[in-house]
Structure formats: structure tokens, C-alpha cells
Coordinates of C-alpha atoms in Angstrom, one line a residue:
Chain G
M1 CA -5.0 37.5 -4.8
Q2 CA -5.5 34.4 -6.9
S3 CA -3.9 34.7 -10.4
K4 CA -6.1 34.6 -13.5
K5 CA -4.8 31.3 -14.6
T6 CA -5.7 29.4 -11.1
V7 CA -9.1 31.1 -11.3
V8 CA -9.8 29.4 -14.9
S9 CA -8.3 26.3 -13.8
K10 CA -10.7 26.1 -10.7
M11 CA -13.6 26.9 -12.9
I12 CA -12.8 24.1 -15.3
T13 CA -12.5 21.7 -12.4
Y14 CA -15.9 22.9 -11.1
G15 CA -17.4 22.9 -14.6
M16 CA -16.4 19.3 -15.5
V17 CA -17.9 18.0 -12.2
I18 CA -21.1 19.9 -12.7
L19 CA -21.5 18.9 -16.2
A20 CA -20.6 15.3 -15.6
F21 CA -23.6 15.4 -12.8
V22 CA -26.0 17.3 -15.3
I23 CA -25.3 14.9 -17.9
V24 CA -26.0 11.9 -15.4
F25 CA -28.9 13.4 -14.0
A26 CA -30.6 14.2 -17.5
L27 CA -29.8 10.6 -18.4
D28 CA -31.1 9.2 -15.3
Q29 CA -34.3 11.4 -15.5
S30 CA -35.1 10.0 -19.1
G31 CA -34.3 6.5 -17.9
L32 CA -31.5 5.8 -19.9
I33 CA -29.3 4.7 -17.0
S34 CA -29.6 1.1 -15.9
R35 CA -29.8 0.0 -12.4
H36 CA -26.2 -1.5 -12.4
M37 CA -25.0 2.0 -13.8
R38 CA -26.7 3.9 -11.3
S39 CA -25.4 1.9 -8.4
M40 CA -21.9 2.7 -9.5
L41 CA -22.4 6.5 -9.0
V42 CA -22.2 6.8 -5.2
P43 CA -19.0 4.6 -5.3
I44 CA -17.5 6.8 -8.1
G45 CA -18.1 10.0 -6.0
I46 CA -16.8 8.3 -2.6
N47 CA -13.5 7.5 -4.6
I48 CA -13.4 11.1 -6.0
I49 CA -13.5 12.4 -2.3
L50 CA -10.8 9.8 -1.2
A51 CA -8.5 10.5 -4.0
V52 CA -9.0 14.2 -3.9
S53 CA -8.1 14.4 0.0
L54 CA -5.4 11.7 -0.4
N55 CA -4.0 13.8 -2.8
L56 CA -3.8 16.6 -0.2
T57 CA -1.2 14.8 1.9
V58 CA 0.6 12.8 -0.9
G59 CA 0.6 15.1 -3.7
F60 CA 0.6 18.7 -2.0
L61 CA 2.4 17.8 1.2
G62 CA 4.5 15.0 -0.3
E63 CA 4.2 12.3 2.3
L64 CA 3.2 8.8 1.5
T65 CA 0.5 7.6 3.7
L66 CA -1.0 4.1 3.3
G67 CA -3.8 4.6 6.1
H68 CA -6.4 6.4 4.6
A69 CA -8.9 3.5 4.7
G70 CA -8.3 3.5 8.4
F71 CA -9.6 7.2 8.5
M72 CA -12.5 6.2 6.3
S73 CA -13.3 3.1 8.5
V74 CA -13.5 5.4 11.7
G75 CA -15.7 8.0 9.9
A76 CA -17.8 5.3 8.5
Y77 CA -18.7 3.7 12.1
A78 CA -19.2 7.1 13.8
G79 CA -21.6 8.4 11.0
C80 CA -23.5 5.0 10.9
L81 CA -23.9 4.5 14.5
F82 CA -25.0 8.0 14.8
S83 CA -27.7 7.5 12.2
I84 CA -28.9 4.1 13.6
Y85 CA -29.4 5.5 17.0
T86 CA -31.1 9.0 15.7
A87 CA -32.9 7.1 13.0
D88 CA -36.3 7.7 14.9
L89 CA -35.4 11.0 16.4
L90 CA -34.2 13.2 13.5
P91 CA -35.6 13.7 9.9
L92 CA -33.2 12.8 7.1
A93 CA -32.3 16.2 6.1
A94 CA -31.0 16.9 9.6
R95 CA -29.6 13.5 10.2
F96 CA -27.5 12.8 7.3
P97 CA -25.6 15.9 7.3
L98 CA -25.0 15.7 11.0
A99 CA -23.8 12.0 10.6
M100 CA -21.3 13.4 7.8
L101 CA -19.9 16.1 9.8
L102 CA -19.7 13.8 12.9
G103 CA -18.0 11.0 11.0
G104 CA -15.5 13.7 9.4
I105 CA -14.8 15.2 13.2
V106 CA -14.0 11.8 14.5
A107 CA -11.8 10.9 11.6
A108 CA -10.1 14.2 11.9
V109 CA -9.4 13.8 15.6
F110 CA -7.9 10.5 14.8
G111 CA -5.8 12.2 12.4
I112 CA -4.5 14.5 15.2
I113 CA -3.8 11.5 17.5
I114 CA -2.1 9.7 14.8
G115 CA -0.5 12.6 13.0
V116 CA 1.1 14.2 16.1
P117 CA 3.5 11.2 16.9
V118 CA 4.2 10.0 13.4
L119 CA 4.5 13.0 11.3
R120 CA 8.2 13.3 12.3
L121 CA 9.0 10.3 10.4
K122 CA 9.6 10.6 6.8
G123 CA 9.0 8.7 3.6
D124 CA 8.8 4.8 3.6
Y125 CA 8.6 5.0 7.4
L126 CA 5.7 7.1 7.4
A127 CA 4.2 5.1 4.8
I128 CA 4.5 1.9 6.9
V129 CA 3.4 3.5 10.2
T130 CA 0.1 4.9 8.5
L131 CA -0.2 1.2 7.1
A132 CA -0.1 -0.1 10.7
F133 CA -2.6 2.1 11.9
G134 CA -4.9 1.5 9.2
E135 CA -4.5 -2.2 10.2
I136 CA -4.8 -1.6 14.0
I137 CA -7.9 0.2 13.5
R138 CA -9.4 -2.5 11.6
S139 CA -8.3 -5.4 14.0
V140 CA -9.8 -3.1 17.1
I141 CA -13.2 -2.5 15.3
I142 CA -13.4 -6.2 14.3
N143 CA -12.8 -6.9 18.3
L144 CA -15.4 -4.4 19.6
N145 CA -19.0 -5.3 20.3
F146 CA -20.9 -2.0 19.5
T147 CA -19.4 -2.2 16.2
G148 CA -20.9 -5.4 15.2
G149 CA -17.5 -7.2 15.3
A150 CA -16.4 -9.4 12.3
S151 CA -20.0 -10.0 11.1
G152 CA -20.5 -6.3 10.3
L153 CA -22.6 -3.2 11.4
K154 CA -26.2 -3.7 10.2
G155 CA -29.1 -1.5 10.3
T156 CA -27.7 1.6 8.7
P157 CA -30.3 3.4 6.7
Q158 CA -29.4 3.6 3.1
D159 CA -29.4 7.2 2.6
S160 CA -26.5 7.9 0.3
T161 CA -27.8 9.0 -3.2
Y162 CA -25.8 10.6 -5.9
P163 CA -27.1 13.9 -5.9
I164 CA -26.0 14.1 -2.2
T165 CA -22.7 12.7 -3.1
F166 CA -22.3 15.3 -5.6
V167 CA -23.1 18.0 -3.3
V168 CA -20.5 16.7 -0.8
I169 CA -17.9 16.6 -3.7
L170 CA -18.6 20.3 -4.6
I171 CA -18.2 21.1 -1.0
M172 CA -15.0 19.1 -0.6
L173 CA -13.6 20.8 -3.9
F174 CA -14.5 24.3 -2.5
V175 CA -12.4 23.7 0.6
I176 CA -9.5 21.8 -0.7
M177 CA -9.1 24.0 -3.8
N178 CA -9.3 27.1 -1.7
L179 CA -6.9 25.6 1.0
V180 CA -4.4 24.8 -1.8
E181 CA -4.3 28.3 -3.4
S182 CA -4.3 30.2 0.1
K183 CA -1.3 31.1 2.3
H184 CA -1.7 27.6 4.0
G185 CA -1.4 25.7 0.9
R186 CA 1.6 27.5 -0.3
A187 CA 3.3 26.6 2.9
I188 CA 2.3 23.1 2.3
T189 CA 3.7 22.8 -0.9
A190 CA 6.8 24.5 0.1
I191 CA 7.4 21.8 2.8
R192 CA 7.1 19.3 0.1
D193 CA 9.4 21.2 -2.3
N194 CA 12.1 21.8 0.2
R195 CA 11.4 21.1 3.8
I196 CA 14.5 22.7 5.1
A197 CA 14.2 25.7 3.2
A198 CA 10.7 26.1 4.1
E199 CA 11.6 25.7 7.9
A200 CA 14.5 28.4 7.2
C201 CA 11.7 30.8 6.1
G202 CA 9.8 30.5 9.2
I203 CA 7.0 28.0 8.0
N204 CA 5.9 25.9 11.2
I205 CA 6.6 22.4 9.5
T206 CA 4.5 20.3 12.1
Y207 CA 1.5 22.6 12.1
Y208 CA 1.3 22.6 8.2
K209 CA 1.8 19.1 8.0
L210 CA -0.6 18.3 10.6
L211 CA -3.4 20.5 8.9
A212 CA -3.0 18.9 5.5
F213 CA -3.0 15.4 7.3
V214 CA -6.2 16.2 9.4
V215 CA -8.1 18.0 6.5
A216 CA -7.6 14.7 4.5
A217 CA -8.6 12.8 7.3
F218 CA -11.8 14.4 7.9
F219 CA -12.8 14.1 4.1
A220 CA -11.9 10.4 4.2
G221 CA -14.2 10.2 7.3
V222 CA -17.0 12.0 5.3
A223 CA -16.5 9.6 2.3
G224 CA -16.5 6.7 4.8
V225 CA -20.2 7.9 6.2
L226 CA -21.4 7.9 2.5
F227 CA -19.9 4.6 2.0
G228 CA -21.5 3.3 5.3
H229 CA -25.0 4.6 4.2
N230 CA -24.7 3.0 0.6
Y231 CA -24.6 -0.5 1.9
S232 CA -26.8 -2.6 4.1
I233 CA -23.8 -4.2 6.2
L234 CA -20.6 -2.3 7.2
T235 CA -17.6 -4.7 7.6
A236 CA -14.4 -3.6 9.0
G237 CA -12.5 -6.0 6.6
T238 CA -13.6 -3.8 3.7
F239 CA -11.2 -1.2 5.0
D240 CA -7.8 -2.9 4.7
Y241 CA -4.8 -1.8 3.3
N242 CA -5.5 -2.7 -0.1
M243 CA -8.4 -0.1 -0.2
S244 CA -5.7 2.5 1.0
I245 CA -3.4 1.3 -2.0
E246 CA -6.3 1.4 -4.5
I247 CA -6.7 5.3 -3.3
L248 CA -3.2 5.8 -3.7
V249 CA -3.0 4.3 -7.3
M250 CA -5.8 6.8 -8.1
V251 CA -3.8 9.7 -6.7
V252 CA -0.4 8.6 -8.5
L253 CA -2.4 7.7 -12.0
G254 CA -4.2 11.2 -11.9
G255 CA -1.1 13.1 -11.1
M256 CA 0.2 14.0 -7.9
G257 CA -0.9 17.4 -7.1
S258 CA -3.4 17.5 -9.6
I259 CA -7.1 17.8 -8.2
R260 CA -8.7 17.4 -11.8
G261 CA -6.3 14.3 -12.5
S262 CA -7.4 12.7 -9.1
I263 CA -11.0 13.3 -10.1
I264 CA -10.7 11.6 -13.6
A265 CA -8.6 8.7 -12.3
A266 CA -10.8 7.9 -9.5
T267 CA -13.7 7.8 -12.0
V268 CA -12.0 5.7 -14.6
I269 CA -10.4 3.2 -11.9
T270 CA -14.0 2.8 -10.4
I271 CA -15.4 2.3 -13.8
L272 CA -12.7 0.2 -15.4
P273 CA -13.2 -3.2 -13.5
E274 CA -16.8 -3.2 -14.3
A275 CA -16.1 -2.1 -17.8
L276 CA -13.9 -5.2 -18.0
R277 CA -16.4 -7.4 -16.4
F278 CA -17.0 -9.1 -20.0
L279 CA -13.3 -10.3 -19.7
E280 CA -14.4 -12.4 -16.6
D281 CA -11.6 -14.2 -15.0
Y282 CA -9.0 -12.2 -17.0
R283 CA -10.5 -8.8 -15.6
M284 CA -8.0 -8.3 -12.7
L285 CA -5.1 -9.5 -15.0
I286 CA -5.8 -7.2 -17.5
Y287 CA -6.3 -4.3 -15.0
A288 CA -2.8 -5.0 -13.6
V289 CA -1.2 -5.0 -16.9
V290 CA -2.9 -1.8 -17.8
L291 CA -1.9 -0.2 -14.7
I292 CA 1.9 -1.3 -15.1
I293 CA 1.8 0.0 -18.7
V294 CA 0.3 3.3 -17.6
M295 CA 2.9 4.0 -14.8
I296 CA 5.8 3.1 -17.2
V297 CA 4.5 5.0 -20.1
N298 CA 3.6 7.9 -17.6
A299 CA 6.9 8.0 -15.8
S300 CA 9.8 6.5 -17.7
P301 CA 12.2 8.9 -19.1
R302 CA 12.2 7.2 -22.5
F303 CA 8.5 7.5 -22.9
T304 CA 7.9 11.0 -21.3
G305 CA 10.6 12.3 -23.8
M306 CA 8.6 10.7 -26.7
R307 CA 5.5 12.2 -25.1
D308 CA 7.0 15.7 -24.9
F309 CA 8.0 15.2 -28.6
L310 CA 4.6 14.4 -29.8
S311 CA 2.9 17.1 -27.7
P312 CA 1.5 20.0 -29.7
K313 CA 3.0 22.3 -27.1
T314 CA 6.6 21.3 -27.9
W315 CA 6.0 22.3 -31.6
I316 CA 4.2 25.5 -30.8
A317 CA 7.0 26.4 -28.5
I318 CA 9.6 25.4 -31.3
L319 CA 7.9 27.5 -33.8
T320 CA 7.2 30.5 -31.5
K321 CA 10.3 30.4 -29.7
K322 CA 8.7 32.0 -26.8
N323 CA 8.7 29.4 -24.3
N324 CA 11.9 28.9 -22.5
G325 CA 12.3 25.4 -20.9
K326 CA 9.7 23.2 -19.7
E327 CA 6.5 24.6 -18.3
A328 CA 6.3 24.7 -14.5
A329 CA 4.4 21.4 -13.3
Chain I
M1 CA 7.4 -25.3 35.3
N2 CA 4.5 -25.8 32.7
F3 CA 4.4 -22.4 32.3
L4 CA 7.9 -22.3 31.5
M5 CA 7.8 -25.0 29.2
S6 CA 5.2 -23.6 27.1
L7 CA 7.0 -20.3 27.1
I8 CA 9.9 -21.8 25.7
T9 CA 7.9 -23.8 23.0
N10 CA 6.0 -20.7 22.0
L11 CA 9.5 -18.7 21.9
I12 CA 10.9 -21.4 19.5
S13 CA 7.8 -21.6 17.4
G14 CA 8.0 -17.8 17.3
L15 CA 11.7 -17.9 16.3
S16 CA 10.8 -20.1 13.4
L17 CA 7.8 -18.0 12.1
G18 CA 10.3 -15.2 12.8
S19 CA 13.1 -16.5 10.7
I20 CA 10.5 -17.1 7.8
Y21 CA 9.7 -13.4 8.0
A22 CA 13.6 -12.7 8.2
L23 CA 14.0 -14.5 4.7
I24 CA 11.2 -12.4 3.1
A25 CA 12.4 -9.1 4.7
L26 CA 16.0 -9.6 3.6
G27 CA 14.7 -9.6 0.0
Y28 CA 12.8 -6.5 0.8
T29 CA 15.6 -4.7 2.5
M30 CA 18.3 -5.9 -0.1
V31 CA 16.2 -4.5 -2.9
Y32 CA 15.4 -1.4 -1.2
G33 CA 19.2 -0.8 -0.4
I34 CA 20.1 -1.1 -3.9
A35 CA 17.2 -0.1 -6.2
K36 CA 15.8 2.4 -3.6
M37 CA 12.3 1.0 -4.2
L38 CA 9.6 -0.9 -2.2
N39 CA 9.0 -4.1 -3.9
F40 CA 5.3 -4.6 -3.1
A41 CA 5.2 -7.8 -5.1
H42 CA 7.8 -9.5 -3.2
G43 CA 5.3 -11.3 -0.8
D44 CA 3.6 -12.7 -4.1
I45 CA 7.0 -14.4 -4.9
I46 CA 6.5 -16.5 -1.9
M47 CA 3.2 -17.5 -3.2
V48 CA 4.5 -18.3 -6.5
G49 CA 7.3 -20.4 -5.0
A50 CA 4.8 -22.6 -2.9
F51 CA 2.8 -23.3 -6.0
A52 CA 5.7 -24.4 -7.9
V53 CA 6.4 -27.0 -5.0
I54 CA 2.8 -27.9 -5.0
V55 CA 2.8 -28.5 -8.9
S56 CA 6.2 -30.4 -9.1
V57 CA 5.2 -32.6 -6.2
T58 CA 1.6 -33.5 -6.6
S59 CA 1.1 -33.0 -10.4
L60 CA 4.8 -34.0 -11.9
G61 CA 5.5 -36.3 -9.1
L62 CA 8.9 -35.2 -8.4
P63 CA 11.1 -35.9 -5.4
P64 CA 11.2 -33.1 -2.9
V65 CA 14.9 -32.1 -3.6
A66 CA 13.9 -31.5 -7.4
A67 CA 10.7 -29.7 -6.2
I68 CA 12.5 -27.2 -4.1
L69 CA 15.1 -26.7 -6.9
I70 CA 12.4 -26.1 -9.1
S71 CA 10.7 -23.7 -7.0
V72 CA 13.9 -21.6 -6.5
V73 CA 14.8 -21.6 -10.2
V74 CA 11.0 -20.3 -10.9
C75 CA 11.2 -17.6 -8.5
V76 CA 14.8 -16.5 -9.5
V77 CA 13.7 -16.3 -13.2
L78 CA 10.6 -14.5 -12.3
G79 CA 12.1 -12.0 -10.0
V80 CA 14.8 -11.0 -12.6
A81 CA 11.9 -10.9 -15.1
I82 CA 10.0 -8.7 -13.1
E83 CA 12.8 -6.3 -12.5
R84 CA 13.9 -6.3 -16.2
I85 CA 10.2 -5.6 -17.7
A86 CA 8.5 -3.6 -15.0
Y87 CA 11.1 -1.7 -12.7
K88 CA 14.1 -1.2 -15.0
P89 CA 12.4 1.5 -17.2
L90 CA 11.3 3.3 -14.1
R91 CA 14.8 3.5 -12.4
E92 CA 14.9 7.3 -12.7
A93 CA 11.5 7.9 -12.0
S94 CA 9.9 9.0 -8.7
P95 CA 9.8 6.4 -6.3
L96 CA 5.9 6.6 -5.9
A97 CA 5.8 5.7 -9.6
V98 CA 7.9 2.5 -9.0
L99 CA 5.6 1.5 -6.0
I100 CA 2.5 1.9 -7.9
T101 CA 4.1 -0.4 -10.6
A102 CA 5.3 -2.8 -8.0
I103 CA 1.5 -3.0 -6.6
G104 CA 0.5 -3.5 -10.1
V105 CA 3.0 -6.5 -10.5
S106 CA 1.5 -7.8 -7.3
Y107 CA -2.2 -7.6 -8.5
F108 CA -0.9 -9.3 -11.8
L109 CA 0.8 -12.3 -10.0
Q110 CA -2.3 -12.7 -7.6
S111 CA -4.9 -12.9 -10.4
L112 CA -2.5 -14.8 -12.9
A113 CA -2.4 -17.3 -10.1
L114 CA -6.1 -17.3 -9.6
I115 CA -6.8 -17.8 -13.2
I116 CA -4.3 -21.1 -13.1
F117 CA -5.2 -22.3 -9.6
G118 CA -8.8 -20.9 -8.9
S119 CA -9.4 -19.3 -5.3
N120 CA -9.4 -22.9 -3.5
Q121 CA -7.1 -23.6 -0.8
Y122 CA -4.5 -26.0 -1.9
S123 CA -2.9 -28.4 0.7
F124 CA 0.9 -28.2 0.9
P125 CA 2.3 -31.6 0.2
K126 CA 4.3 -33.0 3.3
I127 CA 7.7 -33.1 1.7
M128 CA 9.7 -32.5 5.0
T129 CA 8.6 -35.1 7.5
F130 CA 11.0 -34.9 10.8
S131 CA 10.1 -36.6 14.1
S132 CA 9.9 -34.3 17.0
I133 CA 12.6 -34.0 19.6
T134 CA 12.3 -34.5 23.0
L135 CA 14.7 -32.6 25.1
G136 CA 14.3 -32.8 29.0
G137 CA 10.6 -32.7 28.9
L138 CA 10.5 -30.2 26.1
T139 CA 9.1 -31.7 22.9
L140 CA 10.2 -29.8 19.8
N141 CA 8.4 -30.0 16.5
G142 CA 10.6 -31.2 13.6
E143 CA 9.6 -28.8 11.1
T144 CA 10.0 -26.0 13.3
L145 CA 13.6 -27.0 13.9
T146 CA 14.4 -27.6 10.4
T147 CA 13.0 -24.1 9.6
L148 CA 15.1 -22.6 12.1
I149 CA 18.4 -24.3 11.2
V150 CA 17.7 -23.7 7.5
T151 CA 17.1 -20.2 7.9
T152 CA 20.2 -19.5 10.2
I153 CA 22.4 -21.3 7.7
L154 CA 20.8 -19.1 4.6
M155 CA 21.4 -15.9 6.8
I156 CA 25.0 -16.6 7.7
A157 CA 25.7 -17.5 3.9
L158 CA 24.1 -14.4 2.8
S159 CA 26.1 -12.3 5.3
L160 CA 29.5 -14.0 4.2
F161 CA 28.4 -13.6 0.7
I162 CA 27.7 -10.0 0.9
G163 CA 30.7 -9.4 3.3
K164 CA 33.3 -11.4 1.4
T165 CA 32.6 -12.1 -2.3
R166 CA 33.2 -9.7 -5.2
I167 CA 29.6 -9.5 -6.3
G168 CA 28.6 -8.8 -2.6
K169 CA 31.2 -6.0 -2.5
A170 CA 29.5 -4.8 -5.7
M171 CA 26.3 -4.8 -4.0
R172 CA 27.5 -2.9 -1.1
A173 CA 29.0 -0.4 -3.4
V174 CA 25.9 -0.1 -5.6
S175 CA 23.7 0.5 -2.4
E176 CA 26.1 3.3 -1.2
D177 CA 26.4 5.3 -4.4
K178 CA 25.1 4.1 -7.9
G179 CA 26.9 6.7 -9.9
A180 CA 30.4 6.2 -8.2
A181 CA 29.9 2.3 -8.3
E182 CA 29.3 2.6 -12.1
L183 CA 32.5 4.7 -12.6
M184 CA 34.6 2.1 -10.7
G185 CA 33.4 -0.3 -13.3
I186 CA 30.8 -2.1 -11.5
S187 CA 27.7 -2.9 -13.7
V188 CA 24.7 -1.6 -11.9
N189 CA 22.1 -3.3 -14.1
K190 CA 23.9 -6.7 -13.4
T191 CA 24.2 -6.2 -9.7
I192 CA 20.6 -5.2 -9.5
A193 CA 19.5 -8.3 -11.3
V194 CA 21.7 -10.5 -9.0
T195 CA 20.3 -8.7 -5.9
F196 CA 16.6 -9.5 -7.3
A197 CA 17.8 -13.2 -7.9
I198 CA 18.9 -13.5 -4.4
G199 CA 15.9 -11.9 -3.0
S200 CA 13.7 -14.0 -4.7
A201 CA 15.4 -17.3 -4.0
L202 CA 15.3 -16.5 -0.4
A203 CA 11.5 -15.8 -1.0
A204 CA 11.3 -19.2 -2.6
V205 CA 12.5 -21.0 0.4
A206 CA 10.4 -18.9 2.6
G207 CA 7.3 -20.0 0.5
L208 CA 8.5 -23.6 1.2
F209 CA 8.7 -23.2 4.9
Y210 CA 5.5 -21.1 4.9
G211 CA 3.6 -23.9 3.3
T212 CA 4.9 -26.6 5.5
T213 CA 4.1 -24.3 8.5
Y214 CA 0.6 -23.4 7.6
G215 CA -0.2 -26.4 5.5
F216 CA -2.5 -24.3 2.9
I217 CA -1.8 -22.1 -0.1
N218 CA -4.0 -19.8 -1.9
P219 CA -3.3 -16.9 -4.5
Y220 CA -3.5 -14.4 -2.0
T221 CA -1.3 -16.2 0.5
G222 CA 1.8 -14.0 -0.2
A223 CA 0.0 -10.7 0.7
M224 CA 0.1 -10.9 4.5
P225 CA 3.5 -12.3 5.2
G226 CA 4.6 -9.8 2.6
I227 CA 3.5 -6.9 4.7
K228 CA 4.6 -8.4 7.8
A229 CA 8.0 -8.8 6.3
F230 CA 8.0 -5.3 5.0
V231 CA 7.1 -4.2 8.6
A232 CA 10.0 -6.3 9.9
A233 CA 12.4 -4.7 7.2
V234 CA 11.2 -1.3 8.6
F235 CA 11.5 -2.4 12.1
G236 CA 15.1 -3.5 11.8
G237 CA 15.9 -0.3 9.8
I238 CA 15.2 -0.5 6.1
G239 CA 18.4 -1.3 4.0
S240 CA 20.0 -2.9 6.7
I241 CA 20.6 -6.6 6.4
P242 CA 21.3 -7.3 10.0
G243 CA 18.4 -5.3 10.8
A244 CA 15.9 -7.4 8.5
M245 CA 17.1 -10.4 10.4
L246 CA 16.6 -8.8 13.8
G247 CA 13.5 -7.2 12.8
G248 CA 11.9 -10.3 11.3
I249 CA 12.9 -12.7 14.2
L250 CA 11.6 -10.1 16.9
L251 CA 8.2 -9.8 14.8
G252 CA 7.8 -13.5 14.6
V253 CA 8.4 -13.8 18.5
I254 CA 6.0 -11.0 19.5
E255 CA 3.4 -12.2 17.0
N256 CA 3.6 -15.8 18.5
L257 CA 3.6 -14.7 22.2
S258 CA 0.7 -12.5 21.8
K259 CA -1.2 -15.1 20.1
A260 CA -0.4 -17.5 23.0
Y261 CA -0.8 -15.3 25.9
I262 CA -3.0 -12.2 24.8
S263 CA -5.2 -12.6 21.9
T264 CA -5.4 -14.3 18.6
E265 CA -7.4 -11.7 16.9
L266 CA -5.4 -8.8 18.3
S267 CA -2.0 -10.4 17.5
D268 CA -1.7 -8.4 14.2
A269 CA -2.6 -5.3 16.0
I270 CA -0.2 -5.8 18.8
V271 CA 2.8 -6.3 16.3
F272 CA 1.8 -3.1 14.4
A273 CA 1.6 -1.3 17.5
V274 CA 5.0 -2.3 18.8
L275 CA 6.4 -1.1 15.3
I276 CA 4.9 2.0 15.8
I277 CA 6.3 2.6 19.2
V278 CA 9.9 1.5 18.2
L279 CA 9.7 3.7 15.3
I280 CA 8.4 6.7 17.3
V281 CA 11.2 6.2 19.7
R282 CA 13.8 5.4 17.1
P283 CA 12.6 6.9 13.7
I284 CA 15.3 4.9 11.7
G285 CA 14.6 1.3 12.9
L286 CA 16.5 -0.6 15.4
L287 CA 19.7 -0.8 13.2
G288 CA 19.2 1.6 10.6
K289 CA 21.7 4.3 9.6
K290 CA 21.1 7.6 10.2
T291 CA 21.7 9.8 7.1
N292 CA 21.7 13.5 7.6
E293 CA 19.9 15.8 5.4
K294 CA 22.0 18.0 3.2
V295 CA 20.8 21.5 2.4

């Protein structure tokens, strides 16, 4: 049984996403959204899918991986090639979901191939190996013929729209939030909190690590398919380690293991560089400074102490003297 | 015979490239050993060092020796300042928070260089011109040999510094146990600052050689050697100084040989594949120390 608190928390997350969609949809219908803003909606959705799925490995499983863009690229190429070859055979309503499913499955298969040997590595070693895999995938795609090579894959139908992306986000949230709250999810978080204790309790470490890794890879692949169907050219160069790092930044800024946090951070980080466009050349500089300051304020003991002091929760706790110690994170 | 000659030439230029990676990897591994953080901005220090040389030679018209000194000083000041401003407040925070901050610093340095210098390629001044040496039918590039000799001297000096001096001893102590070192009267802050200073100085030298080897510098130059050096450090066992040297040199040799005999485009993929195989066989890297997990 799920506790009342988690049910409420899940409802807030769904509600937030649905409300955001309804507002955007209403604004779009009344013509209040510019072309430029509309073009950002799909990328925001893609980043939400990427961030939430990466949060499953980084936040819930506690393993740092830097190869998320690699899975995304595998999924993108699989889905796009499928769409190109079946463009005349299947109607959109069948083709696009099938492309996404195929992209996700191919990425998940790569997740298994990569995950089985590397998941016994820990910490920074795992980070560098996943980064290495991402870079290998990129180099290989550039050197293959059927992927269009370095000049990119052309001719993918541009099927991605923001309502479709929204539906995919809802499905992903349903899967991942239920997974996290399930027996499997508790096993995954137990591995994060204490691997040895979890193993001693009879949790199959390899299986659950792989499960989290593969589910994350699946959704990265789906996001890749959406990405591929959003632009006219798909180039492997896009999916370099910088992209993986950017997704990681979203997860960390949003808060490890917080799905709602990932959604918000993905949205903010996608919009922020665009919103800072008026700064022209100084845009990336300001972005970097904001990133550093946010990290310091968020994680430095000096500032977290100050934040606790300022938070109304602390005062309520002091006044009512009910709450002993910190709230469980 | 011809094949043998080309093999030796490729091996030597691989060694030279590898020693540049080793210099950068040393910075990574020393900082990791002491501060337990991945300094993702380390690669960009190389770029800053190379630009410092370009500015001092072409704009200020300084002699090469002064330019090199300025480049080292700029990098050392920058490295220590980055540590003080961005990393020090996060010393007790989760490693991931520090990693993201380091990425932020990397973005910062890149975009700052982009604002100052633009995205054009800058040709690196020829400050080191050495004639090639012919040894029994084997022609060796002068720059390659200089790179090899200087980096070897630097690595020996660094090993002696860490092994024999008081500060070196303090560095080893801090990397072993920060708390205990502090109780023994070692200033942890000072030791970490010294580590960043040495790492950045090595990065400045690496930037100089990288510039002379490739001839061109742009604001993103530091990213790829930075990643390669990170790979080299992990390859050799992160935190291990001899490991970083070995890892860097092996990486350079593998990269150069695969460029020469297999495929230029796939050389990076081959380097990464070798890394993965090594780590799967030996998860702690070539010379890494095995730490037992305590319950």
C-alpha cells in the first residue's frame, strides 16, 4: 500500500504537469504564444523525459552515469530510420508510437549490453566508463553509412509536437513514479543508501542496478526519438558528453531523487539560455555564474544552515516542538 | 625496415602526446587524491595557459621565456582562485554537487575566453624552434623530443617533490586522512591550495606543448585533452601519481598508433574501448589502490 503522503505527492506532480500543459495549450489556442516560444515546447518536454529518467540512475540508484546522451542517440537513430523506411507504409498514428517504442527498446538493449559489464564499477569509474561508451557510440555512428555519417541523417518526418511529448511525459511519469514506489523501487533506493546492507537483506544488487539502468536507457531512447522527429537533420555530434552533462546538471539542480525537482529544473534550464538571450555574448557566462552560485547556495553547509534558519518549517517546529530532528529527505 | 621506422616514429610522437596527457592527468589525479573531487575545469586551464602565451608573445611582444613564466603564473593564480571561490565552500558537500560546480567553472572559463578572444582559431606562436635530429636513418621532430624531455624532467621533479619534501609529505598525509592530518598540525587549506597550484602549473606547461604540437588554439581547445587526461587518470588508477603518468603515456601511444594504422576517425573510440576493457578486467585502474569497503 502506498502511504497517503506519497499519493498526494504523486498527484501534485501529475497536477503540475497537466496544469502546465493546459495553460500552454490554452495560450497556444488563443494565439498568445510566439513561434519561437512554441518551438521550445518540445525540447522542454524532451529534457524533462531525459532528466527524470537519468534521475532514476543518479538520484534513486545513486550511480553517476555520464552516458545518457549515448542511449538517446541510439534511440534517436533507431526511431528515425524506422520512420524513414515506413513513412509511406504506415499512418502517423501507428508509425510514431511504434518508432518511439522501437527507439526505447533498442536503447534498452544497449543499456543491457553496457550495463552488464560496467555496473560492477563504482563511482567515478562508472562515470568515466559510461562517458566512454557514449563517446564510442557517437564515433561509431559517425563512421557508419546507413546513419548518414558525419553529415547527418536527413528525411525524418517531423512528427514531434508538444501534445505528443506531453502524453509521453505522462506515461513516463506513471511508469517511473510507480516503479520508485514499488517493491523494486525500494530495493533500488536501498542499494543507494547502503549497498552492503541491502545485499545482506537478500536484494539482488546486479538485477536491480540493471533494472534502473535499463528503464532509464529506455526513456532516454524514447526522448531521442522525439528529438530526432523534431529536427530535419539528425547529427551524431549533438549527442556528445556535454549533452549528458547538461542532463546531469538538471538532475542535480532539481534535487537527487526528486522527480518534481527534475521536471522543474529541466524546464528552467531549457528556458534559461533563451531567456538570457538579450545578454548576447554574456549569456553563457551568466549561465555559468548562476550555476556555480546555485550549487554553492544549495549545497554549502554555511548556506544550508542559513536556509534552514530562514525556512518557516524550522520556526513552526520550534514553536510547536513537535518535530524532532530534521525531516526525512 | 620502413615499417619499423614508421612504427618507431609513431611510437615516439605517441609518447610525446602521451606525456602531455600525463601532465594534465597529474593535475586531475592529485586534486582527486587530496580533495576527492573531479575537477572538470582542469582541461580549460590548459586553454587559459595557451592563450596567456599567445597574448604575451604576439600582443605584448615578450620573449618566450617570459611568456612561459607568465602563463604558469596566470594558471597558478587562476587555479588557486577557483579552488578558493568555487570549491572550498563545498568541501563538505556531496561529490556530485562539487562536480556540477566544476562543470560550471568550466563553462565559465570557456565563455569568458569566447567573449575575450571570439570563436576564431588562434595560431600558436612558434616559440620553440628546434631542428630535427637524425639518428641512423630515423628523423625525430625537435618539438616532439623537447616535449618528451621536459615532461620527463617535470614528472621526476614532481615525484621527488611529493616523496621527499615537507609539503609533499603533507599532501600525502591529507590525501590519506584529512582529519588525522589536521590533528597533526598540517594546514589542510594550505595543502589543498598548493595541490591546485602545482596541478595548474603543470596544466600551463601542458598547454604550451599542446599549442606547439597542434599549432592552433580556440576557447574550446581544453575540453577534449581534459577528457582524455581524465580517462588517463582513471586508466592508471585515479589518485595514483605514477598511475596518471603511465595512463597518460599509454593513452597517447594507443591514440597515435590507432591513428596511424587503423583509422583517424575511430581513434578516440579505440582509446575509450581500451579503457573500458582495462577497467572491466581491473576495476581500480592499472596502479590504483584497492580499498576495502567497510560495513
